[in-house]
CSV table of C-alpha atoms in Angstrom, one decimal:
chain,number,residue,atom,x,y,z
A,1,MET,CA,152.5,89.6,163.0
A,2,ILE,CA,155.7,87.8,163.6
A,3,ARG,CA,156.2,87.0,167.3
A,4,THR,CA,159.4,86.7,169.3
A,5,GLY,CA,160.4,83.5,171.1
A,6,GLU,CA,159.7,85.1,174.5
A,7,GLN,CA,156.2,86.2,173.3
A,8,TYR,CA,155.5,82.6,172.4
A,9,ARG,CA,156.7,81.4,175.8
A,10,GLU,CA,154.5,83.9,177.6
A,11,SER,CA,151.5,82.9,175.4
A,12,ILE,CA,151.6,79.3,176.8
A,13,ARG,CA,151.9,80.4,180.5
A,14,ASP,CA,148.1,80.5,180.6
A,15,GLY,CA,147.3,78.2,183.6
A,16,ARG,CA,146.7,75.1,181.4
A,17,GLU,CA,146.5,71.8,183.3
A,18,VAL,CA,149.4,69.6,182.2
A,19,TRP,CA,150.4,66.2,183.7
A,20,ILE,CA,153.4,64.0,183.2
A,21,ASN,CA,154.8,61.1,185.2
A,22,GLY,CA,152.0,61.7,187.8
A,23,GLU,CA,153.2,65.3,188.3
A,24,LYS,CA,151.1,68.4,187.6
A,25,VAL,CA,153.4,70.8,185.7
A,26,ALA,CA,153.6,74.3,187.0
A,27,ASP,CA,155.2,75.8,183.9
A,28,VAL,CA,155.7,74.0,180.6
A,29,THR,CA,158.3,76.5,179.4
A,30,THR,CA,160.7,75.5,182.2
A,31,HIS,CA,159.8,71.8,182.9
A,32,PRO,CA,162.7,69.6,181.8
A,33,ALA,CA,160.4,67.3,179.7
A,34,PHE,CA,159.1,70.2,177.6
A,35,LYS,CA,161.7,72.9,177.7
A,36,PRO,CA,163.9,71.5,174.8
A,37,LEU,CA,161.0,71.7,172.4
A,38,VAL,CA,159.6,74.9,173.8
A,39,ASP,CA,163.1,76.4,173.2
A,40,ILE,CA,163.2,75.1,169.6
A,41,ARG,CA,159.7,76.5,168.9
A,42,ALA,CA,160.9,79.8,170.4
A,43,ARG,CA,164.0,79.7,168.3
A,44,ILE,CA,161.8,79.4,165.2
A,45,HIS,CA,160.1,82.6,166.1
A,46,ASP,CA,163.4,84.3,166.8
A,47,MET,CA,164.8,83.1,163.5
A,48,ALA,CA,162.3,85.4,161.9
A,49,HIS,CA,164.0,88.4,163.6
A,50,ASP,CA,167.6,87.1,163.3
A,51,PRO,CA,169.5,89.0,160.6
A,52,ASP,CA,171.2,85.8,159.5
A,53,THR,CA,167.9,83.9,158.9
A,54,ARG,CA,165.0,86.3,158.6
A,55,GLY,CA,165.4,86.4,154.8
A,56,VAL,CA,164.6,82.7,154.5
A,57,MET,CA,162.0,82.6,157.2
A,58,THR,CA,159.8,85.6,156.4
A,59,TYR,CA,158.1,87.5,153.5
A,60,THR,CA,156.0,90.6,152.9
A,61,GLU,CA,153.0,90.8,150.5
A,62,PRO,CA,153.6,92.9,147.4
A,63,GLY,CA,152.8,96.5,148.3
A,64,GLY,CA,152.6,95.8,152.0
A,65,ASP,CA,154.9,96.1,155.0
A,66,GLU,CA,153.6,93.4,157.3
A,67,VAL,CA,156.2,90.7,157.9
A,68,ASN,CA,154.8,87.1,158.0
A,69,ALA,CA,156.2,83.6,158.4
A,70,ILE,CA,157.0,82.0,155.0
A,71,GLN,CA,156.1,78.6,156.4
A,72,GLN,CA,152.5,79.8,157.2
A,73,LYS,CA,151.9,81.4,153.8
A,74,PRO,CA,149.2,79.8,151.7
A,75,PRO,CA,151.1,78.5,148.6
A,76,ARG,CA,150.2,80.0,145.3
A,77,THR,CA,153.3,79.5,143.2
A,78,VAL,CA,156.2,77.1,142.7
A,79,ALA,CA,158.4,79.7,144.3
A,80,ASP,CA,156.3,79.6,147.4
A,81,TRP,CA,156.9,75.9,147.8
A,82,GLU,CA,160.6,76.3,147.1
A,83,ALA,CA,160.7,79.0,149.8
A,84,LYS,CA,158.9,76.7,152.3
A,85,ARG,CA,161.2,73.9,151.7
A,86,ALA,CA,164.2,76.2,152.2
A,87,ALA,CA,162.7,77.6,155.4
A,88,THR,CA,162.2,74.1,156.9
A,89,ASP,CA,165.7,73.1,155.9
A,90,ALA,CA,167.0,76.3,157.6
A,91,VAL,CA,165.2,75.4,160.8
A,92,LEU,CA,166.5,71.8,160.8
A,93,ASN,CA,170.0,73.0,160.1
A,94,ASP,CA,169.8,75.6,162.9
A,95,VAL,CA,168.5,73.2,165.6
A,96,GLY,CA,170.7,70.3,164.4
A,97,GLY,CA,168.2,67.6,164.3
A,98,VAL,CA,164.7,66.5,163.2
A,99,VAL,CA,161.5,68.0,164.7
A,100,THR,CA,158.1,67.4,163.1
A,101,ARG,CA,155.3,69.0,165.1
A,102,VAL,CA,156.6,72.6,165.2
A,103,GLY,CA,153.9,74.2,163.1
A,104,ASP,CA,154.8,74.2,159.4
A,105,GLU,CA,153.8,70.5,159.0
A,106,THR,CA,150.2,71.1,160.4
A,107,ILE,CA,149.4,74.5,158.9
A,108,GLY,CA,148.6,72.8,155.6
A,109,GLU,CA,145.5,71.4,157.1
A,110,VAL,CA,144.2,74.9,157.5
A,111,TRP,CA,145.0,75.6,153.8
A,112,SER,CA,142.7,72.7,153.0
A,113,LEU,CA,139.9,74.8,154.5
A,114,ILE,CA,140.5,77.3,151.8
A,115,ASP,CA,139.7,74.6,149.3
A,116,GLY,CA,136.7,73.6,151.3
A,117,GLN,CA,135.1,77.0,151.8
A,118,ASP,CA,132.5,76.7,149.1
A,119,MET,CA,131.4,73.3,150.2
A,120,LEU,CA,131.3,74.4,153.9
A,121,ASP,CA,129.4,77.5,152.9
A,122,ALA,CA,126.8,75.4,151.0
A,123,ILE,CA,126.2,73.4,154.1
A,124,ASN,CA,125.9,76.3,156.5
A,125,PRO,CA,126.8,79.9,155.4
A,126,ALA,CA,126.9,81.0,159.0
A,127,TYR,CA,130.3,79.3,159.3
A,128,SER,CA,131.8,81.2,156.3
A,129,GLY,CA,133.1,84.1,158.5
A,130,ASN,CA,134.5,81.7,161.0
A,131,VAL,CA,136.5,79.8,158.3
A,132,ARG,CA,137.9,83.0,156.8
A,133,ARG,CA,138.9,84.5,160.2
A,134,HIS,CA,140.6,81.4,161.4
A,135,ILE,CA,142.5,80.9,158.1
A,136,ASP,CA,143.8,84.4,158.5
A,137,GLN,CA,144.7,83.9,162.2
A,138,ALA,CA,146.6,80.6,161.5
A,139,CYS,CA,148.4,81.9,158.4
A,140,PHE,CA,149.2,85.5,159.5
A,141,GLY,CA,148.9,85.6,163.3
A,142,ASP,CA,152.0,83.5,163.9
A,143,PRO,CA,150.5,81.0,166.4
A,144,PHE,CA,152.1,77.7,167.2
A,145,HIS,CA,149.4,75.7,165.4
A,146,VAL,CA,149.0,71.9,165.7
A,147,SER,CA,146.4,69.4,164.7
A,148,ALA,CA,144.0,67.3,166.8
A,149,ASN,CA,142.9,64.2,164.9
A,150,THR,CA,143.1,60.8,166.7
A,151,ASP,CA,140.6,59.8,169.4
A,152,PRO,CA,141.0,56.8,171.7
A,153,LYS,CA,138.3,55.1,169.5
A,154,GLY,CA,137.4,52.2,171.8
A,155,ASP,CA,135.9,49.1,170.2
A,156,ARG,CA,136.2,49.8,166.5
A,157,SER,CA,133.7,47.0,165.6
A,158,LYS,CA,131.0,49.1,167.2
A,159,ARG,CA,129.5,52.5,166.5
A,160,PRO,CA,130.5,55.2,169.1
A,161,GLN,CA,126.8,55.3,170.1
A,162,ASP,CA,126.9,51.6,171.0
A,163,GLN,CA,129.7,51.9,173.6
A,164,ASP,CA,131.0,54.6,175.9
A,165,PRO,CA,130.1,57.6,173.7
A,166,ASP,CA,133.2,59.6,174.8
A,167,MET,CA,135.5,57.3,172.9
A,168,LEU,CA,135.1,59.8,170.0
A,169,LEU,CA,134.9,63.5,170.6
A,170,HIS,CA,131.4,64.7,170.4
A,171,VAL,CA,128.9,67.5,171.2
A,172,VAL,CA,127.0,67.0,174.5
A,173,LYS,CA,125.0,70.2,174.4
A,174,GLU,CA,124.6,73.7,172.8
A,175,THR,CA,124.6,77.0,174.7
A,176,ASP,CA,124.0,80.6,173.7
A,177,ARG,CA,127.8,80.9,173.5
A,178,GLY,CA,128.7,77.8,171.6
A,179,ILE,CA,128.9,74.0,171.8
A,180,VAL,CA,130.1,71.9,174.7
A,181,VAL,CA,132.3,68.9,173.7
A,182,ARG,CA,133.4,65.8,175.5
A,183,GLY,CA,136.0,63.1,174.8
A,184,ALA,CA,139.7,63.0,174.1
A,185,LYS,CA,142.3,63.5,171.3
A,186,TYR,CA,145.9,62.4,171.0
A,187,GLU,CA,148.1,65.2,169.8
A,188,THR,CA,151.9,65.7,169.8
A,189,ALA,CA,153.1,69.0,171.1
A,190,ALA,CA,149.6,69.9,172.4
A,191,ALA,CA,150.9,70.8,175.9
A,192,TYR,CA,153.0,73.7,174.5
A,193,ALA,CA,151.0,74.8,171.5
A,194,ASN,CA,148.6,77.8,171.1
A,195,GLN,CA,145.8,76.3,169.0
A,196,ALA,CA,144.7,73.2,167.2
A,197,PHE,CA,142.5,72.4,164.2
A,198,THR,CA,140.3,69.8,165.8
A,199,LYS,CA,138.5,67.4,163.4
A,200,PRO,CA,137.0,63.9,163.2
A,201,THR,CA,139.2,60.9,163.4
A,202,ILE,CA,139.2,58.1,160.7
A,203,ALA,CA,136.3,56.2,162.3
A,204,ASN,CA,132.6,55.6,162.0
A,205,TRP,CA,131.2,58.9,163.4
A,206,GLY,CA,127.6,58.0,162.3
A,207,ASP,CA,125.5,56.6,159.6
A,208,SER,CA,123.1,59.5,159.3
A,209,GLU,CA,123.5,62.8,157.5
A,210,LEU,CA,123.8,64.5,160.9
A,211,SER,CA,126.1,63.3,163.7
A,212,ASP,CA,127.3,64.8,167.0
A,213,TYR,CA,130.7,63.3,166.2
A,214,ALA,CA,131.1,65.1,162.8
A,215,LEU,CA,132.5,68.4,163.9
A,216,GLY,CA,135.5,70.7,163.4
A,217,PHE,CA,136.7,73.7,165.3
A,218,MET,CA,139.7,75.8,166.2
A,219,LEU,CA,140.7,75.0,169.8
A,220,ASP,CA,142.3,77.5,172.0
A,221,MET,CA,144.8,75.3,174.0
A,222,GLY,CA,144.2,77.4,177.1
A,223,SER,CA,140.5,76.7,177.2
A,224,PRO,CA,138.9,75.8,180.6
A,225,GLY,CA,138.2,72.1,181.0
A,226,LEU,CA,141.2,70.8,178.9
A,227,LYS,CA,143.5,68.4,180.6
A,228,TYR,CA,146.8,67.4,179.1
A,229,ILE,CA,148.0,63.9,180.2
A,230,CYS,CA,151.5,63.3,178.6
A,231,ARG,CA,153.5,60.2,178.0
A,232,THR,CA,156.8,59.9,179.8
A,233,GLY,CA,159.3,62.1,178.1
A,234,PHE,CA,162.8,61.0,176.9
A,235,ALA,CA,164.5,64.3,177.8
A,236,GLY,CA,166.3,64.2,181.1
A,237,ARG,CA,166.1,60.5,181.7
A,238,ALA,CA,169.7,59.8,180.8
A,239,PRO,CA,172.8,62.0,180.2
A,240,ALA,CA,172.8,64.1,177.1
A,241,GLU,CA,176.3,62.9,176.3
A,242,ASP,CA,174.9,59.3,175.9
A,243,TYR,CA,171.5,60.2,174.3
A,244,PRO,CA,172.1,63.5,172.4
A,245,LEU,CA,168.9,63.3,170.3
A,246,ALA,CA,166.4,62.2,173.0
A,247,ASN,CA,167.5,65.0,175.2
A,248,ARG,CA,167.0,67.7,172.5
A,249,PHE,CA,164.3,66.6,170.1
A,250,ASP,CA,161.7,64.7,172.0
A,251,GLU,CA,158.3,66.0,170.9
A,252,VAL,CA,156.0,65.0,173.8
A,253,ASP,CA,152.7,63.2,172.8
A,254,THR,CA,149.6,64.0,174.8
A,255,LEU,CA,146.2,62.7,175.5
A,256,VAL,CA,144.1,65.9,175.5
A,257,VAL,CA,141.0,65.3,177.6
A,258,PHE,CA,137.9,67.5,176.8
A,259,ASP,CA,136.1,67.6,180.1
A,260,ASP,CA,132.9,69.4,178.8
A,261,VAL,CA,134.9,72.1,177.0
A,262,GLU,CA,132.9,75.0,175.6
A,263,ILE,CA,133.8,76.0,172.1
A,264,PRO,CA,132.6,79.4,171.1
A,265,TRP,CA,130.3,79.6,168.1
A,266,GLU,CA,132.9,81.8,166.3
A,267,ASN,CA,135.4,79.0,166.6
A,268,VAL,CA,133.1,76.3,165.1
A,269,LEU,CA,134.0,75.5,161.4
A,270,PHE,CA,131.5,72.8,160.8
A,271,TYR,CA,129.1,71.0,163.1
A,272,ARG,CA,127.1,67.7,162.9
A,273,ASP,CA,127.5,67.3,159.1
A,274,THR,CA,129.0,64.0,158.0
A,275,LYS,CA,129.5,65.3,154.4
A,276,ALA,CA,131.8,68.1,155.7
A,277,ALA,CA,133.7,65.7,158.0
A,278,THR,CA,134.2,63.3,155.1
A,279,PHE,CA,135.5,66.1,152.8
A,280,ILE,CA,137.9,67.4,155.5
A,281,ARG,CA,139.3,64.0,156.2
A,282,ALA,CA,139.8,63.3,152.4
A,283,THR,CA,141.7,66.5,151.7
A,284,LEU,CA,143.4,66.9,155.1
A,285,HIS,CA,147.0,66.1,153.9
A,286,ARG,CA,147.0,67.5,150.4
A,287,TYR,CA,149.5,70.1,151.5
A,288,SER,CA,150.8,69.0,154.9
A,289,ALA,CA,152.1,65.7,153.6
A,290,PHE,CA,154.9,67.7,151.9
A,291,ALA,CA,156.5,69.0,155.1
A,292,PHE,CA,155.9,65.7,156.8
A,293,THR,CA,157.7,63.8,154.1
A,294,GLN,CA,160.5,66.3,154.0
A,295,ARG,CA,161.4,65.2,157.6
A,296,ASN,CA,162.0,61.7,156.3
A,297,LEU,CA,164.5,63.1,153.8
A,298,ARG,CA,166.4,64.7,156.7
A,299,LEU,CA,166.3,61.4,158.6
A,300,ALA,CA,167.7,59.6,155.6
A,301,ASP,CA,170.6,62.1,155.6
A,302,LEU,CA,171.3,61.5,159.3
A,303,MET,CA,171.3,57.8,158.8
A,304,ILE,CA,173.6,58.0,155.8
A,305,GLY,CA,176.0,60.3,157.7
A,306,ALA,CA,176.1,58.1,160.8
A,307,ALA,CA,176.6,55.0,158.8
A,308,LEU,CA,179.2,56.5,156.4
A,309,TRP,CA,181.3,58.0,159.3
A,310,ASN,CA,181.3,54.7,161.0
A,311,VAL,CA,182.6,52.7,158.0
A,312,LYS,CA,185.1,55.4,157.3
A,313,GLN,CA,186.6,55.3,160.8
A,314,THR,CA,186.8,51.5,160.8
A,315,GLY,CA,188.3,51.5,157.2
A,316,LEU,CA,185.4,49.5,155.6
A,317,GLU,CA,184.1,52.0,153.1
A,318,ARG,CA,185.8,50.3,150.1
A,319,GLN,CA,184.2,46.9,150.6
A,320,GLN,CA,181.6,46.1,148.0
A,321,ALA,CA,179.1,44.8,150.5
A,322,VAL,CA,179.3,48.0,152.4
A,323,GLN,CA,179.0,50.2,149.3
A,324,GLU,CA,175.9,48.3,148.3
A,325,LYS,CA,174.2,49.0,151.6
A,326,LEU,CA,175.3,52.7,151.4
A,327,ALA,CA,173.9,52.8,147.9
A,328,THR,CA,170.6,51.4,149.1
A,329,LEU,CA,170.4,54.2,151.7
A,330,ALA,CA,171.2,56.7,149.0
A,331,CYS,CA,168.4,55.3,146.7
A,332,TYR,CA,165.9,55.7,149.6
A,333,ARG,CA,167.1,59.3,150.2
A,334,GLU,CA,167.0,60.3,146.5
A,335,GLY,CA,163.6,58.6,146.0
A,336,ILE,CA,162.1,60.9,148.7
A,337,ASN,CA,163.9,63.8,147.2
A,338,ALA,CA,162.7,63.0,143.7
A,339,HIS,CA,159.1,62.7,144.8
A,340,LEU,CA,159.2,66.1,146.7
A,341,THR,CA,160.9,67.9,143.8
A,342,ALA,CA,158.7,66.5,141.1
A,343,ALA,CA,155.5,67.1,143.2
A,344,VAL,CA,156.3,70.8,143.2
A,345,ALA,CA,157.6,71.0,139.6
A,346,MET,CA,154.3,69.4,138.5
A,347,ALA,CA,152.1,71.2,141.1
A,348,GLU,CA,148.4,71.6,140.2
A,349,PRO,CA,145.8,74.3,141.0
A,350,SER,CA,143.6,73.5,144.0
A,351,PRO,CA,139.8,74.1,144.1
A,352,GLY,CA,140.4,77.2,146.3
A,353,GLY,CA,143.0,78.8,144.0
A,354,LEU,CA,146.1,77.6,145.8
A,355,LEU,CA,148.9,75.5,144.3
A,356,MET,CA,149.1,72.0,145.7
A,357,PRO,CA,151.9,69.5,145.1
A,358,GLN,CA,151.0,67.0,142.4
A,359,GLN,CA,148.9,64.7,144.6
A,360,SER,CA,149.8,61.2,143.3
A,361,LEU,CA,153.6,62.0,143.5
A,362,LEU,CA,153.2,63.5,146.9
A,363,TYR,CA,151.3,60.6,148.4
A,364,THR,CA,153.4,57.9,146.8
A,365,GLY,CA,156.5,59.8,148.1
A,366,ARG,CA,155.0,59.6,151.6
A,367,VAL,CA,154.4,55.9,151.2
A,368,LEU,CA,158.0,55.4,150.1
A,369,ALA,CA,159.3,57.5,153.0
A,370,CYS,CA,157.3,55.8,155.7
A,371,SER,CA,157.0,52.2,154.5
A,372,GLN,CA,160.7,51.8,153.9
A,373,LEU,CA,162.0,53.7,157.0
A,374,HIS,CA,162.3,50.6,159.2
A,375,GLU,CA,164.3,48.8,156.5
A,376,MET,CA,166.6,51.8,156.1
A,377,MET,CA,167.2,52.0,159.8
A,378,HIS,CA,168.1,48.3,159.8
A,379,ILE,CA,170.6,48.8,157.1
A,380,ALA,CA,172.1,51.8,158.8
A,381,ARG,CA,172.2,49.8,162.0
A,382,GLU,CA,174.1,47.0,160.3
A,383,LEU,CA,176.7,49.5,159.0
A,384,CYS,CA,177.1,51.1,162.4
A,385,GLY,CA,177.7,47.7,163.9
A,386,GLY,CA,177.0,46.1,167.3
A,387,GLN,CA,179.0,48.6,169.2
A,388,ILE,CA,176.0,51.0,169.2
A,389,CYS,CA,174.3,48.8,171.7
A,390,ILE,CA,177.3,47.7,173.9
A,391,THR,CA,179.5,50.8,174.2
A,392,PRO,CA,179.9,52.1,177.8
A,393,ASP,CA,178.6,55.5,178.8
A,394,LYS,CA,180.3,58.9,178.9
A,395,ALA,CA,180.9,58.6,182.7
A,396,SER,CA,183.0,55.5,182.1
A,397,PHE,CA,185.1,57.2,179.5
A,398,ALA,CA,185.7,60.1,182.0
A,399,HIS,CA,186.5,58.1,185.1
A,400,PRO,CA,190.2,57.9,185.9
A,401,GLU,CA,190.2,54.2,186.6
A,402,THR,CA,188.3,53.1,183.4
A,403,ALA,CA,189.2,55.9,181.0
A,404,PRO,CA,192.7,54.5,180.1
A,405,TRP,CA,191.2,51.1,179.1
A,406,LEU,CA,188.5,52.8,177.0
A,407,GLU,CA,191.0,55.1,175.5
A,408,LYS,CA,193.1,52.0,174.5
A,409,PHE,CA,190.3,49.9,173.0
A,410,TYR,CA,188.2,52.7,171.4
A,411,SER,CA,191.1,54.6,169.7
A,412,VAL,CA,191.6,53.5,166.1
A,413,ASN,CA,194.5,55.8,165.0
A,414,GLU,CA,195.7,59.4,165.4
A,415,HIS,CA,192.6,60.6,163.5
A,416,TRP,CA,190.0,58.6,165.3
A,417,VAL,CA,190.5,58.8,169.1
A,418,ALA,CA,188.3,57.3,171.7
A,419,GLU,CA,186.2,60.4,172.5
A,420,ASP,CA,185.2,61.0,168.8
A,421,ARG,CA,184.3,57.3,168.4
A,422,ARG,CA,182.2,57.4,171.6
A,423,LYS,CA,180.3,60.5,170.4
A,424,LEU,CA,179.6,58.9,167.0
A,425,LEU,CA,178.4,55.6,168.6
A,426,ALA,CA,176.3,57.4,171.1
A,427,TYR,CA,174.7,59.5,168.3
A,428,ALA,CA,174.1,56.4,166.1
A,429,ARG,CA,172.6,54.5,169.1
A,430,ASP,CA,170.1,57.3,169.8
A,431,LEU,CA,169.3,57.7,166.1
A,432,LEU,CA,168.8,53.9,165.4
A,433,ASN,CA,168.7,51.8,168.5
A,434,SER,CA,167.3,53.6,171.5
A,435,ASP,CA,163.8,53.8,172.8
A,436,TYR,CA,163.7,57.3,171.3
A,437,ALA,CA,164.6,55.8,167.9
A,438,GLY,CA,161.8,53.3,168.2
A,439,HIS,CA,159.4,56.0,169.1
A,440,ARG,CA,160.3,58.1,166.1
A,441,LEU,CA,160.0,55.1,163.8
A,442,THR,CA,156.4,54.4,165.0
A,443,PHE,CA,155.6,58.1,165.0
A,444,GLN,CA,156.6,58.5,161.3
A,445,LEU,CA,154.5,55.4,160.4
A,446,PHE,CA,151.3,56.7,162.0
A,447,ALA,CA,151.6,60.4,162.6
A,448,GLN,CA,149.6,61.6,159.6
A,449,SER,CA,147.4,58.5,159.4
A,450,PRO,CA,147.9,54.7,159.5
A,451,PRO,CA,149.6,52.9,156.5
A,452,PHE,CA,146.3,51.8,155.0
A,453,ALA,CA,145.2,55.4,154.8
A,454,HIS,CA,148.5,56.4,153.1
A,455,LEU,CA,147.8,53.8,150.4
A,456,GLY,CA,144.1,54.9,150.3
A,457,ALA,CA,145.3,58.4,149.4
A,458,VAL,CA,147.5,57.0,146.6
A,459,TYR,CA,144.5,55.0,145.3
A,460,ARG,CA,142.3,58.1,145.2
A,461,ASN,CA,144.9,60.3,143.5
A,462,PHE,CA,146.7,58.0,141.0
A,463,ASP,CA,145.7,58.4,137.3
A,464,TRP,CA,144.4,54.9,136.7
A,465,ASP,CA,142.9,55.9,133.3
A,466,GLY,CA,146.3,56.1,131.6
A,467,PRO,CA,147.2,52.4,132.2
A,468,LEU,CA,143.6,51.4,131.3
A,469,ASP,CA,143.8,53.2,128.0
A,470,LEU,CA,147.2,51.9,127.2
A,471,VAL,CA,146.3,48.2,127.7
A,472,LYS,CA,142.9,48.7,126.0
A,473,ASP,CA,144.6,50.0,122.8
A,474,ALA,CA,147.5,47.5,123.0
A,475,ALA,CA,145.2,44.5,123.5
A,476,GLY,CA,142.8,45.8,120.9
A,477,LEU,CA,139.8,45.8,123.2
A,478,SER,CA,136.5,47.2,121.9
A,479,ASP,CA,134.7,50.2,123.4
A,480,ARG,CA,132.2,47.8,124.9
A,481,VAL,CA,134.5,47.2,127.9
A,482,LEU,CA,134.1,50.8,128.9
A,483,GLY,CA,130.4,50.2,129.3
A,484,THR,CA,131.1,47.4,131.7
A,485,LEU,CA,133.9,48.8,133.8
A,486,GLY,CA,133.7,52.5,133.2
A,487,ARG,CA,136.4,54.7,134.5
A,488,THR,CA,138.1,54.3,137.9
A,489,LYS,CA,137.4,57.9,138.9
């Protein structure tokens, strides 16, 4: 059932061991590094109850009366995808910025389990009930659900067995109650989430059919033995007036250490089977890439808005060179929009009876959004100009001895006075030029998988046979070539 924001806050006050900047955190809901994102996640829960937003955030099954979150709903129709896109837009509009790891972007990985049920059942029918139960819990229990993928990895030229074995998460023993695992995972938002779908990284987890590294399970984030060691946060390091994005939207990344954590058998989804691990990795983002890519669309809008306001206030918007750069940003934005829209319009049935976005369009859209982001940021930075890196801070604009000078040199006319220019330049700096901006750029590049894996997903899902047949017929090739090369897939 739909939870309130306060119920979510209470659910993560479970005694978990969280560290940041050498400090053990007493309460993640109130600590200044975590509170901004905890408040946003709480607001998402509360939006389901707010009369102004509950219509776009919730749904009830036909003939039922239980209210559920639309973002968690397994998608079966085009209308479901349109509703999900609208709900994500509603959240981003409400909070006034871009947040990625808030639940709707990771729930798709659970939907992929629906598609994998038959395969997992064939491997070990004992896990069938676990899979169904956890699908229901993630989709209808309203948890803050995240995903645990990336391990430290260590020396990638070696097998995990040939170095410190803990570099990849693995099973160290079985008990009557479950399996005991050791290792670590990197996960954004882990310190303030409820549960994580934990699964193998992209790595060599073993050459044999069975491997202690090939396992997947649902992790209760309050489990004994977990240690959360977080990177330094951006929130609170500098005044919010100077860094408005870093102070509100920093999603804290965490090294989650599994210090012999016991996973109950009922939470194990697959265990020691490399075939299952390979399948899960291959299908992991067939749904979740949509919400992830949608964030890049919002980032594009923010870059266009910041750049366009800046050229307007300086009177440069009619210059051809400026218009060309703005048009390039618009092409990037509309390219992402076109891929998302077409992927839903041409959606295809999944093996488990769901409706998945057309896979080639979705994955090529993700490549466009991520691979071109740095270039688009550079163009937006050019349009905003050098003042985003040299403008004094809010305190200088407010001090009686320096304020008159800044008022003089930062006011353009009666429409653009110093304070509005300062706010715009501070916003653009945090969006494009701060350490927070650099972090977000790298995050978008690697968050779902590294660039080579993005392209690998395109290779696996593009219809290569169409171009092959086209050229075969146009060139007049005989059917003998099919015997030599065959089909790509």
